[in-house]
Amino acid sequence: KQEVTQIPAALSVPEGENLVLNCSFTDSAIYNLQWFRQDPGKGLTSLLLIQSSQREQTSGRLNASLDKSSGRSTLYIAASQPGDSATYLCAVGNSGNTPLVFGKGTRLSVIA
Amino acid sequence: GAGVSQSPSNKVTEKGKDVELRCDPISGHTALYWYRQRLGQGLEFLIYFQGNSAPDKSGLPSDRFSAERTGESVSTLTIQRTQQEDSAVYLCASSLTGTTSSEQYFGPGTRLTVT
């Protein structure tokens, strides 16, 4: 059974810092991995989708990497801003038509 | 275009009552998913619809939970005889083809509180 773990559970950084959020998964036979952002009381916003054949994806100040063999992904946020404060969720799609398996998220606070 | 919409945004109900939650997926998306997010927990998969195939109900926690989908459009999640442990945010997502290569797009969720 696939399990997804995110470390740390919470993180507080001063504005302007670069930071890394970690995601690990137990079954490396994934089809893709998706990073989401969730603001309090809101739904999920998709940030980046990495296919199993890819090593990384970039969007603006965000860069997500994938190392399937070691069961790890990282989300790098450059030059953090207070508006980046949210919970970041990692989710993996296993082979075949199966729903996403989510980690519990990392709650990020960027202090001005 | 319009994203995934869900209604109601909030629902408070008494223990033992039935509730219906609605999801309108993105037009043209063949796959639709229901997830549940309880306080302090990760998202749990409930049920998945793909086109006209039989739904994957493997995540439904009990027979009090059921869901229907009309063609490739709206879906309703029904919880009968609600219990306090059903209190959660219920999230709906849709994707274009239903394979896991497709990005899932989420609605804003329905916050259910059972008193």
PDB file of C-alpha atoms in Angstrom:
ATOM      1  CA  LYS A   1       0.000   0.000   0.000  1.00  0.00           C
ATOM      2  CA  GLN A   2       1.407   3.364  -1.032  1.00  0.00           C
ATOM      3  CA  GLU A   3       2.191   5.760   1.805  1.00  0.00           C
ATOM      4  CA  VAL A   4       3.274   9.379   1.387  1.00  0.00           C
ATOM      5  CA  THR A   5       5.148  11.300   4.074  1.00  0.00           C
ATOM      6  CA  GLN A   6       5.918  15.003   4.148  1.00  0.00           C
ATOM      7  CA  ILE A   7       8.591  16.576   6.286  1.00  0.00           C
ATOM      8  CA  PRO A   8       8.538  18.964   8.040  1.00  0.00           C
ATOM      9  CA  ALA A   9       4.909  19.190   9.158  1.00  0.00           C
ATOM     10  CA  ALA A  10       5.314  22.934   9.666  1.00  0.00           C
ATOM     11  CA  LEU A  11       7.920  25.489   8.672  1.00  0.00           C
ATOM     12  CA  SER A  12       8.345  29.175   9.415  1.00  0.00           C
ATOM     13  CA  VAL A  13      10.848  31.277   7.477  1.00  0.00           C
ATOM     14  CA  PRO A  14      11.602  34.978   7.033  1.00  0.00           C
ATOM     15  CA  GLU A  15      10.628  36.618   3.763  1.00  0.00           C
ATOM     16  CA  GLY A  16      13.209  36.259   1.007  1.00  0.00           C
ATOM     17  CA  GLU A  17      14.588  32.882   2.067  1.00  0.00           C
ATOM     18  CA  ASN A  18      14.856  29.954  -0.295  1.00  0.00           C
ATOM     19  CA  LEU A  19      13.301  26.780   1.121  1.00  0.00           C
ATOM     20  CA  VAL A  20      12.790  23.106   0.386  1.00  0.00           C
ATOM     21  CA  LEU A  21       9.805  20.942   1.222  1.00  0.00           C
ATOM     22  CA  ASN A  22      10.260  17.178   1.248  1.00  0.00           C
ATOM     23  CA  CYS A  23       7.995  14.346   0.180  1.00  0.00           C
ATOM     24  CA  SER A  24       8.732  10.624   0.319  1.00  0.00           C
ATOM     25  CA  PHE A  25       6.722   7.649  -0.878  1.00  0.00           C
ATOM     26  CA  THR A  26       7.056   3.949  -0.108  1.00  0.00           C
ATOM     27  CA  ASP A  27       6.240   2.391  -3.495  1.00  0.00           C
ATOM     28  CA  SER A  28       8.508   3.687  -6.254  1.00  0.00           C
ATOM     29  CA  ALA A  29       6.246   2.344  -9.025  1.00  0.00           C
ATOM     30  CA  ILE A  30       4.448   5.646  -9.412  1.00  0.00           C
ATOM     31  CA  TYR A  31       2.956   7.082 -12.572  1.00  0.00           C
ATOM     32  CA  ASN A  32       3.177  10.728 -11.598  1.00  0.00           C
ATOM     33  CA  LEU A  33       3.518  13.087  -8.633  1.00  0.00           C
ATOM     34  CA  GLN A  34       1.615  16.300  -8.073  1.00  0.00           C
ATOM     35  CA  TRP A  35       2.281  19.209  -5.705  1.00  0.00           C
ATOM     36  CA  PHE A  36      -0.684  21.249  -4.491  1.00  0.00           C
ATOM     37  CA  ARG A  37      -1.203  24.366  -2.445  1.00  0.00           C
ATOM     38  CA  GLN A  38      -4.107  24.675   0.005  1.00  0.00           C
ATOM     39  CA  ASP A  39      -5.070  27.958   1.623  1.00  0.00           C
ATOM     40  CA  PRO A  40      -7.124  27.875   4.855  1.00  0.00           C
ATOM     41  CA  GLY A  41     -10.738  26.993   4.154  1.00  0.00           C
ATOM     42  CA  LYS A  42     -10.072  26.608   0.437  1.00  0.00           C
ATOM     43  CA  GLY A  43      -9.701  23.797  -2.052  1.00  0.00           C
ATOM     44  CA  LEU A  44      -6.469  22.602  -3.623  1.00  0.00           C
ATOM     45  CA  THR A  45      -4.574  24.475  -6.309  1.00  0.00           C
ATOM     46  CA  SER A  46      -2.301  22.370  -8.504  1.00  0.00           C
ATOM     47  CA  LEU A  47       1.235  23.745  -8.622  1.00  0.00           C
ATOM     48  CA  LEU A  48       3.293  21.205 -10.542  1.00  0.00           C
ATOM     49  CA  LEU A  49       2.768  17.770 -12.076  1.00  0.00           C
ATOM     50  CA  ILE A  50       5.796  15.531 -12.699  1.00  0.00           C
ATOM     51  CA  GLN A  51       5.432  12.416 -14.832  1.00  0.00           C
ATOM     52  CA  SER A  52       7.405   9.342 -13.748  1.00  0.00           C
ATOM     53  CA  SER A  53       9.733   9.762 -16.721  1.00  0.00           C
ATOM     54  CA  GLN A  54      10.649  13.327 -15.714  1.00  0.00           C
ATOM     55  CA  ARG A  55      13.205  14.506 -13.173  1.00  0.00           C
ATOM     56  CA  GLU A  56      11.902  17.999 -12.527  1.00  0.00           C
ATOM     57  CA  GLN A  57       9.347  20.654 -13.389  1.00  0.00           C
ATOM     58  CA  THR A  58       9.566  24.406 -12.957  1.00  0.00           C
ATOM     59  CA  SER A  59       6.962  27.129 -12.688  1.00  0.00           C
ATOM     60  CA  GLY A  60       8.099  30.621 -11.790  1.00  0.00           C
ATOM     61  CA  ARG A  61       9.775  30.523  -8.385  1.00  0.00           C
ATOM     62  CA  LEU A  62       8.820  26.878  -7.872  1.00  0.00           C
ATOM     63  CA  ASN A  63      10.875  23.864  -8.838  1.00  0.00           C
ATOM     64  CA  ALA A  64       9.864  20.293  -8.110  1.00  0.00           C
ATOM     65  CA  SER A  65      12.218  17.347  -8.482  1.00  0.00           C
ATOM     66  CA  LEU A  66      11.506  13.638  -8.571  1.00  0.00           C
ATOM     67  CA  ASP A  67      13.806  10.734  -7.736  1.00  0.00           C
ATOM     68  CA  LYS A  68      11.677   7.642  -8.253  1.00  0.00           C
ATOM     69  CA  SER A  69      14.310   5.119  -7.281  1.00  0.00           C
ATOM     70  CA  SER A  70      14.758   6.646  -3.846  1.00  0.00           C
ATOM     71  CA  GLY A  71      11.061   7.473  -3.438  1.00  0.00           C
ATOM     72  CA  ARG A  72      11.573  11.191  -2.976  1.00  0.00           C
ATOM     73  CA  SER A  73      10.406  14.513  -4.305  1.00  0.00           C
ATOM     74  CA  THR A  74      11.303  18.022  -3.256  1.00  0.00           C
ATOM     75  CA  LEU A  75       9.561  21.322  -3.816  1.00  0.00           C
ATOM     76  CA  TYR A  76      11.952  24.257  -3.928  1.00  0.00           C
ATOM     77  CA  ILE A  77      10.561  27.744  -3.398  1.00  0.00           C
ATOM     78  CA  ALA A  78      12.893  30.597  -4.264  1.00  0.00           C
ATOM     79  CA  ALA A  79      12.786  34.041  -2.658  1.00  0.00           C
ATOM     80  CA  SER A  80       9.802  33.235  -0.468  1.00  0.00           C
ATOM     81  CA  GLN A  81       7.052  35.826   0.029  1.00  0.00           C
ATOM     82  CA  PRO A  82       4.312  36.186   2.672  1.00  0.00           C
ATOM     83  CA  GLY A  83       1.798  35.237  -0.041  1.00  0.00           C
ATOM     84  CA  ASP A  84       3.436  31.807  -0.224  1.00  0.00           C
ATOM     85  CA  SER A  85       2.076  31.023   3.237  1.00  0.00           C
ATOM     86  CA  ALA A  86      -0.189  27.981   2.855  1.00  0.00           C
ATOM     87  CA  THR A  87      -0.204  24.218   3.284  1.00  0.00           C
ATOM     88  CA  TYR A  88       1.675  22.359   0.563  1.00  0.00           C
ATOM     89  CA  LEU A  89       0.497  18.848  -0.292  1.00  0.00           C
ATOM     90  CA  CYS A  90       2.325  16.147  -2.190  1.00  0.00           C
ATOM     91  CA  ALA A  91       0.316  13.399  -3.916  1.00  0.00           C
ATOM     92  CA  VAL A  92       1.318  10.401  -6.002  1.00  0.00           C
ATOM     93  CA  GLY A  93      -0.575   8.585  -8.723  1.00  0.00           C
ATOM     94  CA  ASN A  94       0.264   4.888  -8.944  1.00  0.00           C
ATOM     95  CA  SER A  95       0.270   2.935 -12.174  1.00  0.00           C
ATOM     96  CA  GLY A  96      -3.135   2.504 -13.718  1.00  0.00           C
ATOM     97  CA  ASN A  97      -6.322   4.440 -13.144  1.00  0.00           C
ATOM     98  CA  THR A  98      -6.038   4.964  -9.427  1.00  0.00           C
ATOM     99  CA  PRO A  99      -6.775   8.060  -7.358  1.00  0.00           C
ATOM    100  CA  LEU A 100      -4.024  10.138  -5.792  1.00  0.00           C
ATOM    101  CA  VAL A 101      -2.456   9.192  -2.474  1.00  0.00           C
ATOM    102  CA  PHE A 102      -1.751  12.298  -0.409  1.00  0.00           C
ATOM    103  CA  GLY A 103       0.721  13.234   2.276  1.00  0.00           C
ATOM    104  CA  LYS A 104      -0.502  15.212   5.275  1.00  0.00           C
ATOM    105  CA  GLY A 105       1.142  18.383   4.042  1.00  0.00           C
ATOM    106  CA  THR A 106       3.656  20.954   5.192  1.00  0.00           C
ATOM    107  CA  ARG A 107       2.225  24.148   6.682  1.00  0.00           C
ATOM    108  CA  LEU A 108       4.440  27.034   5.558  1.00  0.00           C
ATOM    109  CA  SER A 109       4.505  30.477   7.139  1.00  0.00           C
ATOM    110  CA  VAL A 110       6.579  33.211   5.512  1.00  0.00           C
ATOM    111  CA  ILE A 111       7.121  36.086   7.908  1.00  0.00           C
ATOM    112  CA  ALA A 112       7.428  39.635   6.537  1.00  0.00           C
TER     113      ALA A 112
ATOM    114  CA  GLY B   1     -13.217  28.283 -18.426  1.00  0.00           C
ATOM    115  CA  ALA B   2     -15.048  27.454 -15.214  1.00  0.00           C
ATOM    116  CA  GLY B   3     -13.349  25.214 -12.709  1.00  0.00           C
ATOM    117  CA  VAL B   4     -14.798  22.477 -10.529  1.00  0.00           C
ATOM    118  CA  SER B   5     -17.674  23.748  -8.414  1.00  0.00           C
ATOM    119  CA  GLN B   6     -19.196  22.231  -5.308  1.00  0.00           C
ATOM    120  CA  SER B   7     -22.320  22.967  -3.304  1.00  0.00           C
ATOM    121  CA  PRO B   8     -23.129  23.737  -0.630  1.00  0.00           C
ATOM    122  CA  SER B   9     -19.908  25.326   0.589  1.00  0.00           C
ATOM    123  CA  ASN B  10     -20.925  24.649   4.184  1.00  0.00           C
ATOM    124  CA  LYS B  11     -23.445  22.224   5.659  1.00  0.00           C
ATOM    125  CA  VAL B  12     -24.388  21.773   9.297  1.00  0.00           C
ATOM    126  CA  THR B  13     -26.611  18.819  10.044  1.00  0.00           C
ATOM    127  CA  GLU B  14     -27.847  16.897  13.028  1.00  0.00           C
ATOM    128  CA  LYS B  15     -26.591  13.418  13.752  1.00  0.00           C
ATOM    129  CA  GLY B  16     -28.772  10.841  12.038  1.00  0.00           C
ATOM    130  CA  LYS B  17     -29.878  13.045   9.151  1.00  0.00           C
ATOM    131  CA  ASP B  18     -29.046  12.358   5.500  1.00  0.00           C
ATOM    132  CA  VAL B  19     -27.018  14.852   3.438  1.00  0.00           C
ATOM    133  CA  GLU B  20     -26.317  15.298  -0.273  1.00  0.00           C
ATOM    134  CA  LEU B  21     -23.231  17.019  -1.593  1.00  0.00           C
ATOM    135  CA  ARG B  22     -22.955  18.130  -5.206  1.00  0.00           C
ATOM    136  CA  CYS B  23     -20.003  18.401  -7.575  1.00  0.00           C
ATOM    137  CA  ASP B  24     -19.930  19.946 -11.054  1.00  0.00           C
ATOM    138  CA  PRO B  25     -16.709  18.924 -12.827  1.00  0.00           C
ATOM    139  CA  ILE B  26     -14.910  20.828 -15.541  1.00  0.00           C
ATOM    140  CA  SER B  27     -16.786  20.387 -18.808  1.00  0.00           C
ATOM    141  CA  GLY B  28     -15.316  17.540 -20.864  1.00  0.00           C
ATOM    142  CA  HIS B  29     -13.494  15.899 -17.976  1.00  0.00           C
ATOM    143  CA  THR B  30     -14.274  12.210 -18.024  1.00  0.00           C
ATOM    144  CA  ALA B  31     -12.946  11.316 -14.581  1.00  0.00           C
ATOM    145  CA  LEU B  32     -14.353  12.516 -11.273  1.00  0.00           C
ATOM    146  CA  TYR B  33     -13.026  11.817  -7.780  1.00  0.00           C
ATOM    147  CA  TRP B  34     -14.366  12.367  -4.280  1.00  0.00           C
ATOM    148  CA  TYR B  35     -11.961  12.793  -1.363  1.00  0.00           C
ATOM    149  CA  ARG B  36     -12.460  13.543   2.315  1.00  0.00           C
ATOM    150  CA  GLN B  37     -10.208  15.675   4.522  1.00  0.00           C
ATOM    151  CA  ARG B  38     -10.760  15.359   8.248  1.00  0.00           C
ATOM    152  CA  LEU B  39      -9.251  17.879  10.620  1.00  0.00           C
ATOM    153  CA  GLY B  40      -5.518  17.353  10.923  1.00  0.00           C
ATOM    154  CA  GLN B  41      -5.547  14.465   8.450  1.00  0.00           C
ATOM    155  CA  GLY B  42      -4.492  14.007   4.864  1.00  0.00           C
ATOM    156  CA  LEU B  43      -6.942  13.620   2.016  1.00  0.00           C
ATOM    157  CA  GLU B  44      -8.630  10.220   1.849  1.00  0.00           C
ATOM    158  CA  PHE B  45      -9.944   8.821  -1.411  1.00  0.00           C
ATOM    159  CA  LEU B  46     -13.635   7.897  -1.351  1.00  0.00           C
ATOM    160  CA  ILE B  47     -14.892   7.051  -4.854  1.00  0.00           C
ATOM    161  CA  TYR B  48     -13.843   7.464  -8.497  1.00  0.00           C
ATOM    162  CA  PHE B  49     -15.905   7.645 -11.707  1.00  0.00           C
ATOM    163  CA  GLN B  50     -14.402   7.171 -15.172  1.00  0.00           C
ATOM    164  CA  GLY B  51     -16.746   7.590 -18.121  1.00  0.00           C
ATOM    165  CA  ASN B  52     -19.375   4.871 -18.235  1.00  0.00           C
ATOM    166  CA  SER B  53     -17.296   2.326 -16.319  1.00  0.00           C
ATOM    167  CA  ALA B  54     -18.415   1.000 -12.965  1.00  0.00           C
ATOM    168  CA  PRO B  55     -17.178   3.367 -10.244  1.00  0.00           C
ATOM    169  CA  ASP B  56     -14.299   2.450  -7.953  1.00  0.00           C
ATOM    170  CA  LYS B  57     -15.944   2.505  -4.528  1.00  0.00           C
ATOM    171  CA  SER B  58     -13.014   1.021  -2.641  1.00  0.00           C
ATOM    172  CA  GLY B  59     -12.493   4.123  -0.486  1.00  0.00           C
ATOM    173  CA  LEU B  60     -16.029   4.460   0.856  1.00  0.00           C
ATOM    174  CA  PRO B  61     -15.783   4.053   4.657  1.00  0.00           C
ATOM    175  CA  SER B  62     -19.198   2.431   5.175  1.00  0.00           C
ATOM    176  CA  ASP B  63     -22.437   1.555   3.404  1.00  0.00           C
ATOM    177  CA  ARG B  64     -23.889   4.838   4.631  1.00  0.00           C
ATOM    178  CA  PHE B  65     -21.873   6.509   1.870  1.00  0.00           C
ATOM    179  CA  SER B  66     -22.906   6.381  -1.781  1.00  0.00           C
ATOM    180  CA  ALA B  67     -22.365   8.453  -4.890  1.00  0.00           C
ATOM    181  CA  GLU B  68     -23.877   8.813  -8.317  1.00  0.00           C
ATOM    182  CA  ARG B  69     -22.792  10.499 -11.495  1.00  0.00           C
ATOM    183  CA  THR B  70     -24.994  11.448 -14.426  1.00  0.00           C
ATOM    184  CA  GLY B  71     -23.063  10.684 -17.595  1.00  0.00           C
ATOM    185  CA  GLU B  72     -19.926  12.772 -17.566  1.00  0.00           C
ATOM    186  CA  SER B  73     -21.433  15.648 -15.646  1.00  0.00           C
ATOM    187  CA  VAL B  74     -22.645  16.342 -12.138  1.00  0.00           C
ATOM    188  CA  SER B  75     -22.053  13.948  -9.235  1.00  0.00           C
ATOM    189  CA  THR B  76     -23.754  13.728  -5.864  1.00  0.00           C
ATOM    190  CA  LEU B  77     -22.274  12.176  -2.729  1.00  0.00           C
ATOM    191  CA  THR B  78     -24.897  11.021  -0.246  1.00  0.00           C
ATOM    192  CA  ILE B  79     -24.237  10.261   3.404  1.00  0.00           C
ATOM    193  CA  GLN B  80     -27.084   8.547   5.214  1.00  0.00           C
ATOM    194  CA  ARG B  81     -27.653   8.620   8.977  1.00  0.00           C
ATOM    195  CA  THR B  82     -24.730  11.006   9.489  1.00  0.00           C
ATOM    196  CA  GLN B  83     -22.376  10.504  12.431  1.00  0.00           C
ATOM    197  CA  GLN B  84     -20.089  13.007  14.125  1.00  0.00           C
ATOM    198  CA  GLU B  85     -17.046  11.278  12.637  1.00  0.00           C
ATOM    199  CA  ASP B  86     -18.386  12.199   9.173  1.00  0.00           C
ATOM    200  CA  SER B  87     -17.520  15.844   9.909  1.00  0.00           C
ATOM    201  CA  ALA B  88     -14.896  16.810   7.337  1.00  0.00           C
ATOM    202  CA  VAL B  89     -14.269  18.782   4.175  1.00  0.00           C
ATOM    203  CA  TYR B  90     -15.434  16.808   1.156  1.00  0.00           C
ATOM    204  CA  LEU B  91     -13.440  17.620  -1.954  1.00  0.00           C
ATOM    205  CA  CYS B  92     -14.265  16.777  -5.535  1.00  0.00           C
ATOM    206  CA  ALA B  93     -11.741  16.676  -8.382  1.00  0.00           C
ATOM    207  CA  SER B  94     -11.922  16.034 -12.092  1.00  0.00           C
ATOM    208  CA  SER B  95      -9.401  15.150 -14.769  1.00  0.00           C
ATOM    209  CA  LEU B  96      -9.445  14.955 -18.524  1.00  0.00           C
ATOM    210  CA  THR B  97      -8.801  11.322 -19.352  1.00  0.00           C
ATOM    211  CA  GLY B  98      -8.870   9.427 -16.084  1.00  0.00           C
ATOM    212  CA  THR B  99      -5.378   8.033 -16.449  1.00  0.00           C
ATOM    213  CA  THR B 100      -2.935   9.024 -13.774  1.00  0.00           C
ATOM    214  CA  SER B 101      -1.001  11.090 -16.288  1.00  0.00           C
ATOM    215  CA  SER B 102      -3.828  13.586 -16.115  1.00  0.00           C
ATOM    216  CA  GLU B 103      -3.703  16.497 -13.736  1.00  0.00           C
ATOM    217  CA  GLN B 104      -6.494  16.569 -11.189  1.00  0.00           C
ATOM    218  CA  TYR B 105      -8.333  19.844 -10.632  1.00  0.00           C
ATOM    219  CA  PHE B 106     -10.067  20.357  -7.309  1.00  0.00           C
ATOM    220  CA  GLY B 107     -13.189  22.188  -6.270  1.00  0.00           C
ATOM    221  CA  PRO B 108     -13.362  24.410  -3.167  1.00  0.00           C
ATOM    222  CA  GLY B 109     -14.920  21.658  -1.076  1.00  0.00           C
ATOM    223  CA  THR B 110     -17.976  21.274   1.134  1.00  0.00           C
ATOM    224  CA  ARG B 111     -17.376  21.636   4.861  1.00  0.00           C
ATOM    225  CA  LEU B 112     -19.720  19.226   6.630  1.00  0.00           C
ATOM    226  CA  THR B 113     -20.345  19.560  10.350  1.00  0.00           C
ATOM    227  CA  VAL B 114     -22.429  16.930  12.112  1.00  0.00           C
ATOM    228  CA  THR B 115     -23.706  18.075  15.504  1.00  0.00           C
TER     229      THR B 115
END
